[in-house]
């Protein structure tokens, strides 16, 4: 299923973005990488993604704010929130705001792939 599917990976941990991006590319995805909320917004203005994997806590912008902007500018892009600082309240807020899923770090690659593929299958 991943062939020709584009992901946008957004996290302010540069090493994490590099490693996870490489692992997702090995699984056949095309991966756009952003290390800040502002970079992600710029990328999404000029490019498209089927699924964005978005960190909740970043230095420059709160992931919830980025999610709200994504919902307005690219409603066709599904968003998976990813965080090392999860709470049930944050999860409910993210899902209510339009996230398709909510995962906590550390997140196994297989768990993330299941979430991505489930979204892609639903969206056709």
C-alpha positions as semicolon CSV with decimal commas, in nm:
position;residue;x (nm);y (nm);z (nm)
1;X;0,000;0,000;0,000
2;X;0,276;0,257;0,067
3;X;0,382;0,297;-0,298
4;X;0,340;0,660;-0,404
5;X;0,211;0,748;-0,058
6;X;0,362;1,060;0,088
7;X;0,414;1,122;0,458
8;X;0,504;1,445;0,635
9;X;0,710;1,380;0,948
10;X;0,718;1,673;1,194
11;X;0,928;1,662;1,511
12;X;1,181;1,903;1,661
13;X;1,415;1,613;1,747
14;X;1,629;1,613;1,431
15;X;1,784;1,272;1,491
16;X;1,442;1,118;1,543
17;X;1,314;1,271;1,218
18;X;1,616;1,141;1,027
19;X;1,602;0,786;1,165
20;X;1,224;0,746;1,147
21;X;1,213;0,905;0,802
22;X;1,474;0,659;0,674
23;X;1,288;0,363;0,825
24;X;0,960;0,473;0,665
25;X;1,132;0,522;0,328
26;X;1,267;0,166;0,350
27;X;0,904;0,059;0,384
28;X;0,821;0,230;0,053
29;X;0,687;0,569;0,163
30;X;0,797;0,904;0,028
31;X;0,879;1,114;0,335
32;X;0,886;1,492;0,369
33;X;1,070;1,602;0,685
34;X;1,022;1,909;0,902
35;X;1,195;1,988;1,231
36;X;0,958;2,265;1,337
37;X;0,593;2,356;1,309
38;X;0,679;2,653;1,088
39;X;0,880;2,430;0,850
40;X;0,590;2,186;0,830
41;X;0,343;2,462;0,743
42;X;0,579;2,592;0,471
43;X;0,617;2,241;0,327
44;X;0,244;2,179;0,324
45;X;0,183;2,510;0,145
46;X;0,388;2,391;-0,152
47;X;0,347;2,014;-0,137
48;X;0,097;1,747;-0,039
49;X;0,099;1,458;0,204
50;X;-0,142;1,173;0,257
51;X;-0,058;1,149;0,626
52;X;0,128;1,385;0,861
53;X;0,294;1,246;1,173
54;X;0,303;1,545;1,405
55;X;0,479;1,584;1,740
56;X;0,259;1,739;2,007
57;X;0,533;1,931;2,193
58;X;0,780;2,129;1,983
59;X;0,996;2,426;2,071
60;X;0,862;2,671;1,814
61;X;0,491;2,584;1,808
62;X;0,250;2,366;1,996
63;X;0,151;2,063;1,790
64;X;-0,218;2,133;1,857
65;X;-0,179;2,474;1,691
66;X;-0,009;2,312;1,392
67;X;-0,290;2,054;1,375
68;X;-0,550;2,333;1,360
69;X;-0,359;2,504;1,079
70;X;-0,324;2,174;0,889
71;X;-0,700;2,115;0,918
72;X;-0,765;2,453;0,752
73;X;-0,495;2,444;0,483
74;X;-0,493;2,074;0,393
75;X;-0,806;1,899;0,517
76;X;-0,725;1,602;0,290
77;X;-0,407;1,529;0,491
78;X;-0,472;1,289;0,778
79;X;-0,279;1,366;1,097
80;X;-0,136;1,125;1,351
81;X;-0,033;1,303;1,670
82;X;0,283;1,163;1,827
83;X;0,404;1,258;2,172
84;X;0,626;1,159;2,457
85;X;0,410;1,370;2,689
86;X;0,072;1,205;2,643
87;X;-0,236;1,241;2,854
88;X;-0,593;1,129;2,804
89;X;-0,702;1,493;2,794
90;X;-0,451;1,579;2,519
91;X;-0,556;1,270;2,324
92;X;-0,924;1,366;2,339
93;X;-0,847;1,725;2,238
94;X;-0,635;1,610;1,942
95;X;-0,901;1,369;1,818
96;X;-1,173;1,632;1,863
97;X;-0,962;1,883;1,669
98;X;-0,929;1,645;1,376
99;X;-0,638;1,409;1,436
100;X;-0,698;1,062;1,294
101;X;-0,490;0,889;1,560
102;X;-0,275;0,959;1,867
103;X;0,040;0,761;1,945
104;X;0,285;0,791;2,234
105;X;0,665;0,770;2,221
106;X;0,841;0,544;2,226
107;X;0,633;0,405;1,944
108;X;0,724;0,082;1,770
109;X;0,757;0,117;1,393
110;X;0,500;-0,160;1,341
111;X;0,245;0,026;1,555
112;X;0,300;0,342;1,352
113;X;0,276;0,151;1,023
114;X;-0,052;-0,006;1,137
115;X;-0,193;0,340;1,212
116;X;-0,072;0,481;0,879
117;X;-0,203;0,187;0,677
118;X;-0,538;0,191;0,858
119;X;-0,582;0,558;0,766
120;X;-0,475;0,501;0,405
121;X;-0,713;0,207;0,374
122;X;-1,007;0,409;0,508
123;X;-0,929;0,701;0,278
124;X;-0,877;0,477;-0,024
